[in-house]
């Protein structure tokens, strides 16, 4: 039986473990901390189709479908809820953007509908008035990602080695902090931002985010509410940005985001950023002002130069694959990422074109 | 008859003592239930001092209000079902600077404030509670009044019902009151955040009517009427006797006082009090006052039962068990330093207590700590440490040197106390698989069995992720599982989102 080693037990590592196990590998997962303790725990758990850049559209649409296919098997603790996303349009420009977005989503087979101001107010009476409307993507969902990662791992039957200190990846193997090595046919670097330490040279940057969770307050909103400026900001180069992004957890809590700061690696909650995130949320959902905020935290997204993840074989290191750099979309795209990794490792055909995610693409571009 | 105030509880008018806290008034009115937990269990007060969040309700339209910290006077409506809040006008927000900020208005905090104030410093004292005095001087008389007078003569300012919420920067903090946000700069901070109670989960401990031991004490001092109520007290430590005396004094019927520690260990401790004559006298006086109250060593609670509220508490005795009918139980397994504010400010902790130097300064320059938060040791230790910290915060380290000898003695006493009332191993077997451990999120003991550590337990079961942020379950799991717990995340206590919207000011120094 061929052997595979996966470094990192976040949602991406867990999904890779499952896909490789299904492809017939005996899988071992190494995790330095706890399952889902990195970006997986920090994120919102929004399973959302993102339509730009083109590669993200294909990957997120495919992955959302895979999550939908798994829905019947997911245990209740994963707290999956198909709440849909409302992309809010504040002005004319955003409305035009919503129309373009609807077109791109439709081309990828993703349903979306435009809601005018009155329809939006009926669906989300807690929102401030003044929005021109919203693009509703009814098939988007939310999950509780740490539990989903644990479930994927359990299902994979992979062996989990907690507390494992992997120092770097070598050809067909990993090297531990104590200098010892383990060999296998396939090695996957799914260590999130730490992937750059295990494989020096990976073009990953930290993009810090702040999130807040509220006390249970069911009924304040029913959909994941995202300002249409989100995509522009998420994929822009601004050193720092904040967008309105609020998620109703199935248990009635509200998850309040979101912010992006490039190259800030100190995990401390910054009161200034916290204030910006909460202020925008309260402005758009005024009743939130009275809802107790339980806890704020930060997470470090692993960002790549073109905003698309690194998925596939690592050039120059035999048997080593990368599944990292998912920035804020790791939870959505974990399953499709894993599918691509398994396809690459077995030489089988991939369900979507893997070319946009080649880990070597930046070096190729540099060589011209 | 004491003055009453009329409130609408879920629309039904009831009269509560106006001077009581809302929680104390409601329990006195036999309204123990404050809401329902996520899985539908009846949720009722436990800690009585703002820690457990089990007593929260919607008060005058504000959701998530801890009714134990809320005065009954002036309240119009209390709703126990979660309702959507209305929007509200922005909070008032101000910025200020003082020389010394004291967090906590118990003995240590008041002593620190008096010393710093008398050295000419502008001092502000803040406390979550509605009055100064801390737990020991709640509904106070005597010495608290003396210290408060000294504070007021020295121009010390006091803000009640005001919580430390965020660290904005170096000695720059956000304080949150019922409707105000105050961003405060100061030259020195004295943390006198006191202690919290250790609760241990056992079957039925979440039944309405089962309170913390210190919780029951706090609620009685806050106006809970226990006349004619049958009360069982159990757990560990000198607090058992103090609460028994209080219940008795207020007309309650103490059916049993159950100390988990064995008789010989406690007897040894009491003999050791010869080195502390005033404490020995106190202990003896308490014992005499309790007279015929049945007191038992090597007894601990096994199970609470009742239909929707406590009716019977079963105790483990050295031989067999005994079930006692009662209306209320006060159960606490010792006190723990409340080191969360210190953790928020980045101070080093040692064995769960704030680490301090001989002048009570923490590992963070300009941040001092005093009283129970540096190690549980009682009133005299708190007063000495408070005095040292207050003087040192005002630049005078001589007082700490002068008090060092007396303080060393108090710390020896604290160590003996801890040893005498150490928790027995059998208590680790209290919870059954179906026993709820995390009351906020209804996480059961059985769900935690396979979890390797605290981080994993939080992520996979949500244990400790609810409104109390693990203040109740983390110390329990530290004992039950030996887990390293802790990691305070902001805000230090849940505060309405409206209190977080203002960016921190740039302040005069442009920092």
mmCIF file with all atom_site columns, C-alpha atoms in Angstrom, chain A residues 35-37 41 79 144 146-147 150 215-220 251 253 256 269 271-272 274-275 278-279 282 286-297, chain B residues 38 56 60-61 63-64 82 84-88 166-168 441 451 458-460 462 465-467 469 489-491 494-498 500-504:
data_model
loop_
_atom_site.group_PDB
_atom_site.id
_atom_site.type_symbol
_atom_site.label_atom_id
_atom_site.label_alt_id
_atom_site.label_comp_id
_atom_site.label_asym_id
_atom_site.label_entity_id
_atom_site.label_seq_id
_atom_site.pdbx_PDB_ins_code
_atom_site.Cartn_x
_atom_site.Cartn_y
_atom_site.Cartn_z
_atom_site.occupancy
_atom_site.B_iso_or_equiv
_atom_site.pdbx_formal_charge
_atom_site.auth_seq_id
_atom_site.auth_comp_id
_atom_site.auth_asym_id
_atom_site.auth_atom_id
_atom_site.pdbx_PDB_model_num
ATOM 1  C CA . UNK A 1 35  ? -6.990  19.711 15.034 1.00 0.00 ? 35  UNK A CA 1
ATOM 2  C CA . UNK A 1 36  ? -8.267  22.868 13.375 1.00 0.00 ? 36  UNK A CA 1
ATOM 3  C CA . UNK A 1 37  ? -6.379  25.139 15.758 1.00 0.00 ? 37  UNK A CA 1
ATOM 4  C CA . UNK A 1 41  ? -10.623 27.850 14.058 1.00 0.00 ? 41  UNK A CA 1
ATOM 5  C CA . UNK A 1 79  ? -23.729 22.740 12.429 1.00 0.00 ? 79  UNK A CA 1
ATOM 6  C CA . UNK A 1 144 ? -18.426 24.909 12.182 1.00 0.00 ? 144 UNK A CA 1
ATOM 7  C CA . UNK A 1 146 ? -12.968 22.791 13.597 1.00 0.00 ? 146 UNK A CA 1
ATOM 8  C CA . UNK A 1 147 ? -15.553 20.080 14.036 1.00 0.00 ? 147 UNK A CA 1
ATOM 9  C CA . UNK A 1 150 ? -12.112 16.556 12.999 1.00 0.00 ? 150 UNK A CA 1
ATOM 10 C CA . UNK A 1 215 ? -24.151 36.191 22.534 1.00 0.00 ? 215 UNK A CA 1
ATOM 11 C CA . UNK A 1 216 ? -27.054 34.178 21.125 1.00 0.00 ? 216 UNK A CA 1
ATOM 12 C CA . UNK A 1 217 ? -29.590 36.530 19.625 1.00 0.00 ? 217 UNK A CA 1
ATOM 13 C CA . UNK A 1 218 ? -31.661 34.527 17.161 1.00 0.00 ? 218 UNK A CA 1
ATOM 14 C CA . UNK A 1 219 ? -33.514 36.421 14.504 1.00 0.00 ? 219 UNK A CA 1
ATOM 15 C CA . UNK A 1 220 ? -31.297 39.434 14.053 1.00 0.00 ? 220 UNK A CA 1
ATOM 16 C CA . UNK A 1 251 ? -27.258 28.504 17.333 1.00 0.00 ? 251 UNK A CA 1
ATOM 17 C CA . UNK A 1 253 ? -24.887 33.676 17.733 1.00 0.00 ? 253 UNK A CA 1
ATOM 18 C CA . UNK A 1 256 ? -18.977 39.631 13.014 1.00 0.00 ? 256 UNK A CA 1
ATOM 19 C CA . UNK A 1 269 ? -6.508  41.815 18.986 1.00 0.00 ? 269 UNK A CA 1
ATOM 20 C CA . UNK A 1 271 ? -8.692  47.662 19.511 1.00 0.00 ? 271 UNK A CA 1
ATOM 21 C CA . UNK A 1 272 ? -8.525  50.000 16.535 1.00 0.00 ? 272 UNK A CA 1
ATOM 22 C CA . UNK A 1 274 ? -11.896 45.718 16.411 1.00 0.00 ? 274 UNK A CA 1
ATOM 23 C CA . UNK A 1 275 ? -13.642 49.089 16.536 1.00 0.00 ? 275 UNK A CA 1
ATOM 24 C CA . UNK A 1 278 ? -17.825 46.329 14.945 1.00 0.00 ? 278 UNK A CA 1
ATOM 25 C CA . UNK A 1 279 ? -18.685 49.882 13.919 1.00 0.00 ? 279 UNK A CA 1
ATOM 26 C CA . UNK A 1 282 ? -23.530 48.136 13.981 1.00 0.00 ? 282 UNK A CA 1
ATOM 27 C CA . UNK A 1 286 ? -28.320 48.810 14.224 1.00 0.00 ? 286 UNK A CA 1
ATOM 28 C CA . UNK A 1 287 ? -29.852 46.490 16.847 1.00 0.00 ? 287 UNK A CA 1
ATOM 29 C CA . UNK A 1 288 ? -26.461 44.823 17.184 1.00 0.00 ? 288 UNK A CA 1
ATOM 30 C CA . UNK A 1 289 ? -25.420 47.775 19.365 1.00 0.00 ? 289 UNK A CA 1
ATOM 31 C CA . UNK A 1 290 ? -27.221 46.169 22.286 1.00 0.00 ? 290 UNK A CA 1
ATOM 32 C CA . UNK A 1 291 ? -26.161 42.590 21.697 1.00 0.00 ? 291 UNK A CA 1
ATOM 33 C CA . UNK A 1 292 ? -23.312 41.499 23.960 1.00 0.00 ? 292 UNK A CA 1
ATOM 34 C CA . UNK A 1 293 ? -20.049 40.698 22.220 1.00 0.00 ? 293 UNK A CA 1
ATOM 35 C CA . UNK A 1 294 ? -18.560 37.619 23.872 1.00 0.00 ? 294 UNK A CA 1
ATOM 36 C CA . UNK A 1 295 ? -15.137 37.389 22.401 1.00 0.00 ? 295 UNK A CA 1
ATOM 37 C CA . UNK A 1 296 ? -12.860 38.815 19.766 1.00 0.00 ? 296 UNK A CA 1
ATOM 38 C CA . UNK A 1 297 ? -9.941  37.033 18.174 1.00 0.00 ? 297 UNK A CA 1
ATOM 39 C CA . UNK B 2 38  ? -28.964 26.257 24.647 1.00 0.00 ? 38  UNK B CA 1
ATOM 40 C CA . UNK B 2 56  ? -28.468 37.076 32.754 1.00 0.00 ? 56  UNK B CA 1
ATOM 41 C CA . UNK B 2 60  ? -35.258 47.194 30.212 1.00 0.00 ? 60  UNK B CA 1
ATOM 42 C CA . UNK B 2 61  ? -34.568 45.987 26.691 1.00 0.00 ? 61  UNK B CA 1
ATOM 43 C CA . UNK B 2 63  ? -30.120 41.649 26.583 1.00 0.00 ? 63  UNK B CA 1
ATOM 44 C CA . UNK B 2 64  ? -27.480 39.703 28.488 1.00 0.00 ? 64  UNK B CA 1
ATOM 45 C CA . UNK B 2 82  ? -34.426 36.271 24.491 1.00 0.00 ? 82  UNK B CA 1
ATOM 46 C CA . UNK B 2 84  ? -34.668 40.993 19.598 1.00 0.00 ? 84  UNK B CA 1
ATOM 47 C CA . UNK B 2 85  ? -33.271 44.220 20.938 1.00 0.00 ? 85  UNK B CA 1
ATOM 48 C CA . UNK B 2 86  ? -34.245 47.545 19.483 1.00 0.00 ? 86  UNK B CA 1
ATOM 49 C CA . UNK B 2 87  ? -31.619 49.856 18.092 1.00 0.00 ? 87  UNK B CA 1
ATOM 50 C CA . UNK B 2 88  ? -30.396 52.463 20.531 1.00 0.00 ? 88  UNK B CA 1
ATOM 51 C CA . UNK B 2 166 ? -10.151 46.177 26.708 1.00 0.00 ? 166 UNK B CA 1
ATOM 52 C CA . UNK B 2 167 ? -6.510  46.984 26.810 1.00 0.00 ? 167 UNK B CA 1
ATOM 53 C CA . UNK B 2 168 ? -6.091  49.795 24.283 1.00 0.00 ? 168 UNK B CA 1
ATOM 54 C CA . UNK B 2 441 ? -22.891 25.616 26.165 1.00 0.00 ? 441 UNK B CA 1
ATOM 55 C CA . UNK B 2 451 ? -10.562 15.303 24.476 1.00 0.00 ? 451 UNK B CA 1
ATOM 56 C CA . UNK B 2 458 ? -12.980 24.181 23.314 1.00 0.00 ? 458 UNK B CA 1
ATOM 57 C CA . UNK B 2 459 ? -12.718 23.692 19.567 1.00 0.00 ? 459 UNK B CA 1
ATOM 58 C CA . UNK B 2 460 ? -14.460 20.359 19.360 1.00 0.00 ? 460 UNK B CA 1
ATOM 59 C CA . UNK B 2 462 ? -17.455 24.478 22.578 1.00 0.00 ? 462 UNK B CA 1
ATOM 60 C CA . UNK B 2 465 ? -16.900 29.251 24.692 1.00 0.00 ? 465 UNK B CA 1
ATOM 61 C CA . UNK B 2 466 ? -20.091 30.735 26.100 1.00 0.00 ? 466 UNK B CA 1
ATOM 62 C CA . UNK B 2 467 ? -20.835 33.975 27.911 1.00 0.00 ? 467 UNK B CA 1
ATOM 63 C CA . UNK B 2 469 ? -15.799 32.385 28.791 1.00 0.00 ? 469 UNK B CA 1
ATOM 64 C CA . UNK B 2 489 ? -9.604  36.973 25.085 1.00 0.00 ? 489 UNK B CA 1
ATOM 65 C CA . UNK B 2 490 ? -10.962 40.467 24.863 1.00 0.00 ? 490 UNK B CA 1
ATOM 66 C CA . UNK B 2 491 ? -13.336 41.863 25.912 1.00 0.00 ? 491 UNK B CA 1
ATOM 67 C CA . UNK B 2 494 ? -19.091 40.448 27.451 1.00 0.00 ? 494 UNK B CA 1
ATOM 68 C CA . UNK B 2 495 ? -20.060 44.005 26.603 1.00 0.00 ? 495 UNK B CA 1
ATOM 69 C CA . UNK B 2 496 ? -22.652 45.231 24.119 1.00 0.00 ? 496 UNK B CA 1
ATOM 70 C CA . UNK B 2 497 ? -21.264 45.704 20.628 1.00 0.00 ? 497 UNK B CA 1
ATOM 71 C CA . UNK B 2 498 ? -22.148 49.374 21.001 1.00 0.00 ? 498 UNK B CA 1
ATOM 72 C CA . UNK B 2 500 ? -16.794 48.472 21.024 1.00 0.00 ? 500 UNK B CA 1
ATOM 73 C CA . UNK B 2 501 ? -17.557 50.735 18.080 1.00 0.00 ? 501 UNK B CA 1
ATOM 74 C CA . UNK B 2 502 ? -15.471 53.713 19.119 1.00 0.00 ? 502 UNK B CA 1
ATOM 75 C CA . UNK B 2 503 ? -11.876 53.614 18.017 1.00 0.00 ? 503 UNK B CA 1
ATOM 76 C CA . UNK B 2 504 ? -9.426  54.258 20.816 1.00 0.00 ? 504 UNK B CA 1
#
